[in-house]
Short mmCIF file of C-alpha atoms in Angstrom, two decimals:
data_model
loop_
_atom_site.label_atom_id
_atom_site.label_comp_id
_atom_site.label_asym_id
_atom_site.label_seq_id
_atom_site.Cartn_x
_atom_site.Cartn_y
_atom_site.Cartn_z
CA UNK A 2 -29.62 61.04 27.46
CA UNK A 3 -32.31 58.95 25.50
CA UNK A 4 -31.22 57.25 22.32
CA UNK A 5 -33.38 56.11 19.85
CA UNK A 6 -31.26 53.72 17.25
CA UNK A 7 -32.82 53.21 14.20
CA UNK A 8 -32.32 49.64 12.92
CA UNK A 9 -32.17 49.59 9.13
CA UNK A 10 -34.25 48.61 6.18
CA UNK A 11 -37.17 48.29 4.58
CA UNK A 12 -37.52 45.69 2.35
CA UNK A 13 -40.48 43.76 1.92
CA UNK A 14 -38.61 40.09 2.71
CA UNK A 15 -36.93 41.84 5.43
CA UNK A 16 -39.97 43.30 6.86
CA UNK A 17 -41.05 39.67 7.13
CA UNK A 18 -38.58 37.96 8.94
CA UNK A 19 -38.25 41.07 10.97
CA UNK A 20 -41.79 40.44 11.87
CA UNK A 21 -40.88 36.58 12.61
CA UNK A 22 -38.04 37.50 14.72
CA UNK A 23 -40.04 39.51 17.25
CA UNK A 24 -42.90 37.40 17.19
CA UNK A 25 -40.83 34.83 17.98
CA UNK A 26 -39.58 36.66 20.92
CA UNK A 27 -42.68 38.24 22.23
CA UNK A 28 -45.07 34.84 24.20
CA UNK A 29 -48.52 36.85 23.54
CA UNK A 30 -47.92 36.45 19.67
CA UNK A 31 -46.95 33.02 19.91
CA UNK A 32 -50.04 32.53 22.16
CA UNK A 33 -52.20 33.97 19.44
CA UNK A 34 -51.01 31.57 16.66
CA UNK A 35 -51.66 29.19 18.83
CA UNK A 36 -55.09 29.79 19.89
CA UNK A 37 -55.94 30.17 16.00
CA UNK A 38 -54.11 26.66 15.44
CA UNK A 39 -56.70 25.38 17.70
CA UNK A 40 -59.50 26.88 16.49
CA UNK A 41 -59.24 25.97 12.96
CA UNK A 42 -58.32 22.10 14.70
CA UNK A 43 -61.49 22.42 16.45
CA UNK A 44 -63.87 23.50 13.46
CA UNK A 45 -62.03 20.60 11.32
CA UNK A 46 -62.87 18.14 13.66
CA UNK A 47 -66.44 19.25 13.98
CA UNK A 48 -66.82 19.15 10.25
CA UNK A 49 -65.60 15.74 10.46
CA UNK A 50 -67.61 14.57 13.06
CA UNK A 51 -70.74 16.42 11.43
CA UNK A 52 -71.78 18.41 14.47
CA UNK A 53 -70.18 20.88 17.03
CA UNK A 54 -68.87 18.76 20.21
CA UNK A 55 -71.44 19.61 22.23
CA UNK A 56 -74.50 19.97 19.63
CA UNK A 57 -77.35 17.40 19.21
CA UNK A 58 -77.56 16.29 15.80
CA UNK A 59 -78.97 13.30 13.84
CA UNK A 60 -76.49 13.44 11.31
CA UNK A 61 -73.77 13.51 13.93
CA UNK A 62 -71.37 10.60 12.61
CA UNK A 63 -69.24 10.40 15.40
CA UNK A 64 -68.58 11.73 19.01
CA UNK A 65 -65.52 13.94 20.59
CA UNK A 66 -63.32 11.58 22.68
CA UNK A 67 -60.96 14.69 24.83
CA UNK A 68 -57.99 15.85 23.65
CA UNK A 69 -54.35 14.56 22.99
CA UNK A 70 -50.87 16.95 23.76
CA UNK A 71 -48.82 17.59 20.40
CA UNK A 72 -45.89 19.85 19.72
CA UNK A 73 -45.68 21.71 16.61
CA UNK A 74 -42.24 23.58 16.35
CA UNK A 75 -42.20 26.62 14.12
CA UNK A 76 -40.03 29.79 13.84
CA UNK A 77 -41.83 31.81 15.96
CA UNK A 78 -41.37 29.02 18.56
CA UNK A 79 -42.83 26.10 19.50
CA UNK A 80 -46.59 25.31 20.19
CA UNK A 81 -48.02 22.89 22.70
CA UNK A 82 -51.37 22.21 21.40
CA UNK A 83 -54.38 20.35 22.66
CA UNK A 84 -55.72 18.04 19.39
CA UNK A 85 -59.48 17.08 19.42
CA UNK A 86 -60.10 13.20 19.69
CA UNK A 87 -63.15 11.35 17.92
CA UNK A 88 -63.95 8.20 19.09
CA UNK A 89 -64.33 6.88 15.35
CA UNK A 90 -62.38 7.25 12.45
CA UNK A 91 -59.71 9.66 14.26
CA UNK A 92 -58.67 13.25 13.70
CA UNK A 93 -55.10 14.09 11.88
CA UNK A 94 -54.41 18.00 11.95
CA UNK A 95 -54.35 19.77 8.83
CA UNK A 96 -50.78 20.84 9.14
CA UNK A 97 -49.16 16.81 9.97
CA UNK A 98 -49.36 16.33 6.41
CA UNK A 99 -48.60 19.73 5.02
CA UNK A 100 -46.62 21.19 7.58
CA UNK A 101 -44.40 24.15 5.83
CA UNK A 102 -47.20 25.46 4.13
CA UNK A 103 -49.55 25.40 7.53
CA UNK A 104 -46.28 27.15 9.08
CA UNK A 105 -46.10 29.88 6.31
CA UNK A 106 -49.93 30.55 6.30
CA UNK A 107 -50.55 30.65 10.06
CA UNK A 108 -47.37 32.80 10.38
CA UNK A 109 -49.18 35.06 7.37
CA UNK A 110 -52.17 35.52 8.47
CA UNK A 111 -50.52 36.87 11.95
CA UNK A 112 -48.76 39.07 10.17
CA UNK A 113 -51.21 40.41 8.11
CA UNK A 114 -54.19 40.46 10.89
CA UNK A 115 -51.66 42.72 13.66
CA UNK A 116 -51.11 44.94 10.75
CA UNK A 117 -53.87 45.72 8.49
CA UNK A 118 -57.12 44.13 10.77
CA UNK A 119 -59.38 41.11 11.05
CA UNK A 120 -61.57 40.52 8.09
CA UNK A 121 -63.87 37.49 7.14
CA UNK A 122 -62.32 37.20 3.66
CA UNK A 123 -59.03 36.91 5.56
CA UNK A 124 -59.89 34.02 7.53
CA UNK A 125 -62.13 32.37 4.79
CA UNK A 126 -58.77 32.15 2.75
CA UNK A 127 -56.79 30.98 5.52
CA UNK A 128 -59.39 28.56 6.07
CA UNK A 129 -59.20 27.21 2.39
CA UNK A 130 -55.71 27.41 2.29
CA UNK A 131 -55.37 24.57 5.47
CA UNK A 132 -57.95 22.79 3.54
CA UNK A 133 -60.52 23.53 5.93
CA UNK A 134 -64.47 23.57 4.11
CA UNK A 135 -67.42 24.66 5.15
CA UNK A 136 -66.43 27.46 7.73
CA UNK A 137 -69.48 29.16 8.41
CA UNK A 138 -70.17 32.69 8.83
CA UNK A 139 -70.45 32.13 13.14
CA UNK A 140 -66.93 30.17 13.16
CA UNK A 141 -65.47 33.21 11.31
CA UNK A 142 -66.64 35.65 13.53
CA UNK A 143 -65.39 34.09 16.62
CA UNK A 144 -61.92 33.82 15.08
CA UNK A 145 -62.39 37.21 13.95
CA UNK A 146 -63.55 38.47 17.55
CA UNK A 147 -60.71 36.49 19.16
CA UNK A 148 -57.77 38.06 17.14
CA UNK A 149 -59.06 41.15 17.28
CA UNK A 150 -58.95 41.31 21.20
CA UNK A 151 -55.55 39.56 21.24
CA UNK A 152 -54.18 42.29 18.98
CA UNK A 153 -55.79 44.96 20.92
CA UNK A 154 -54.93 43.75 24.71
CA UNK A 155 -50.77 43.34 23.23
CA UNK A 156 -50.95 46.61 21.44
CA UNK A 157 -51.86 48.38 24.59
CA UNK A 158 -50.52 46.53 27.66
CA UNK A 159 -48.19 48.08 29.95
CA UNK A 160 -44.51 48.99 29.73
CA UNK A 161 -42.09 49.45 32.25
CA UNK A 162 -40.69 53.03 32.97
CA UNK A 163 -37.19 52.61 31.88
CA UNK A 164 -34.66 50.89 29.09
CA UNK A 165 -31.13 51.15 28.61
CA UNK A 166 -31.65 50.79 25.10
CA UNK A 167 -34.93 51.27 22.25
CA UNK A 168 -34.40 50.34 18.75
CA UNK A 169 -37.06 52.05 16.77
CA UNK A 170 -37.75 51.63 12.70
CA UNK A 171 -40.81 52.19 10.51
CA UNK A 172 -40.76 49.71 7.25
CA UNK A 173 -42.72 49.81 4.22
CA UNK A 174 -45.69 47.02 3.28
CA UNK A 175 -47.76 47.10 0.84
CA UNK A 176 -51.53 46.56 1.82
CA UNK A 177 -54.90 46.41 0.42
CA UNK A 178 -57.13 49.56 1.44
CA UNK A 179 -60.36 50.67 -0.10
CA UNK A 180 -59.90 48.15 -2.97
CA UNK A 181 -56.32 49.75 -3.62
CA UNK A 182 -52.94 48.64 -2.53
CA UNK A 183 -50.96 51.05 -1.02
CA UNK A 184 -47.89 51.14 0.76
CA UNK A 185 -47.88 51.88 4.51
CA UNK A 186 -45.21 52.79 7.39
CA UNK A 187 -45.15 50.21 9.84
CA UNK A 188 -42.90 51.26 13.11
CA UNK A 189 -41.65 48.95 15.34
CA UNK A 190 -39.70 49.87 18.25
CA UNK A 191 -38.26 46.86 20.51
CA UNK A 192 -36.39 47.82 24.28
CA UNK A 193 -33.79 46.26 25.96
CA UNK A 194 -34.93 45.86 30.05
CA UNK A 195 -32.73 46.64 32.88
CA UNK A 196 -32.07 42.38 33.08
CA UNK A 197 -30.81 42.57 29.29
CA UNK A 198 -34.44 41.05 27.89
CA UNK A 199 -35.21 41.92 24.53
CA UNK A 200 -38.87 42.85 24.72
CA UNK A 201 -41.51 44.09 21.64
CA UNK A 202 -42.41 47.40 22.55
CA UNK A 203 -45.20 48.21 19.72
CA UNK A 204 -45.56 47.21 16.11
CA UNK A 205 -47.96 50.31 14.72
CA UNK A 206 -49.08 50.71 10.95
CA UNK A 207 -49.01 54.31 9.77
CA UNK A 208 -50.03 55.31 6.03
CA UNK A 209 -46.78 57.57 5.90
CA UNK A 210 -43.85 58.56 8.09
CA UNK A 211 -44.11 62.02 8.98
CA UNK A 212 -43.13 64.05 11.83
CA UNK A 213 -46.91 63.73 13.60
CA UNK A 214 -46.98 60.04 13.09
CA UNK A 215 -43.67 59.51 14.69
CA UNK A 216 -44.80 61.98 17.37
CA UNK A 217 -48.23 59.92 17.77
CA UNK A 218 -46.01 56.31 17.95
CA UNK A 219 -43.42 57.54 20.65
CA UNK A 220 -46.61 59.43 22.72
CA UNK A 221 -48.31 56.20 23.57
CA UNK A 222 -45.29 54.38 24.35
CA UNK A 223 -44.97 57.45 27.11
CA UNK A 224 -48.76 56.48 27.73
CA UNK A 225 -48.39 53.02 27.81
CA UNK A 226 -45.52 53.99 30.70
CA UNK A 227 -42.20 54.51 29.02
CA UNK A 228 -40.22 57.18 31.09
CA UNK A 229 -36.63 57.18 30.44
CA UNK A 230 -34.24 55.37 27.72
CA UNK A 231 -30.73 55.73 29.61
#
């Protein structure tokens, strides 16, 4: 017999920790916040060192020196990142000195990009937000790029055939469409593997919960391989 439990509301706070608490839980999220970590450390340390690490530049003002290991613990887990060097005048990452409000956007803009898309406005903000200036229009686009294929690749990787138990929800967040904010389904369905791991199953934005949406969400689990919930 299959069961399907649903697991409760849909509040908008809720939603959000929700989101945190699979994140945390799934490694290809955590991956992704912290390849964007890195990013935005490498295009602050370019700024600072007024050329790209491997560019030729007259107005370079100093050169990259490696890289240096740093943990940065978070909710969604902890990240082992690699920090640019410069050989003069140093690097500090922007979130050592503001580190809850680094946490909070990163985690965001996560959030937002695996539900509603990659934009540039989205990372421009996140950019100003870390106090990050002068992003350019390339920089953006690679981030951009980057997410996009991270979402893609964990929204469609395999499954394995069978779980003893799937938990299945939609909740409700509001998000900006065609320069109107509307409210949209988001389902999220986590299993339960034969060894007793929790694992993210999908995390899928529909603009309502109907009958053909759920249909549409539960076919490509089955597609993704999902045969049997016992």
């Amino acid at each position: 017999m299959q069961v399907w439990i649903p697991f409760g509301h849909n509040e908008r706070e809720l939603f959000k920790s929700v989101m945190v608490s699979f994140m945390a839980e799934e490694d290809p999220m955590l991956a992704m916040l912290t390849w964007i970590t890195e990013q935005l450390m490498q295009i602050e340390a370019e700024a600072k060192a007024g050329a790209n690490k491997n560019e030729h530049n007259t107005e370079r003002k100093t050169y990259f020196g490696g890289y240096r290991p740093r943990r940065f613990d978070t909710r969604m887990g902890t990240m082992y990142l690699m920090v640019p060097k410069l050989r003069q005048g140093g690097y500090v990452p922007f979130f050592v000195n503001a580190r809850k409000r680094s946490e909070e956007a990163l985690i965001g803009i996560i959030q937002e990009v695996y539900i509603n898309g990659v934009s540039t406005r989205k990372i421009e903000r996140l950019a100003k937000e870390m106090g990050i200036e002068g992003i350019s229009a390339s920089q953006v686009s690679q981030i951009n790029k980057g997410l996009d294929e991270q979402v893609e690749a964990f929204r469609n990787r395999p499954l394995q055939q069978e779980y003893p138990f799937i938990y299945v929800d939609a909740l409700y967040e509001k998000i900006r469409s065609n320069k109107r904010v509307v409210s949209t389904a988001v389902m999220i369905a986590y299993g339960v593997g034969m060894d007793g791991k929790r694992e993210v199953l999908a995390i899928e934005p529909f603009y309502s919960e109907s009958n053909e949406s759920w249909a549409a969400f539960f076919k490509k689990l089955k597609h993704r391989g999902v045969q049997k919930c016992a």
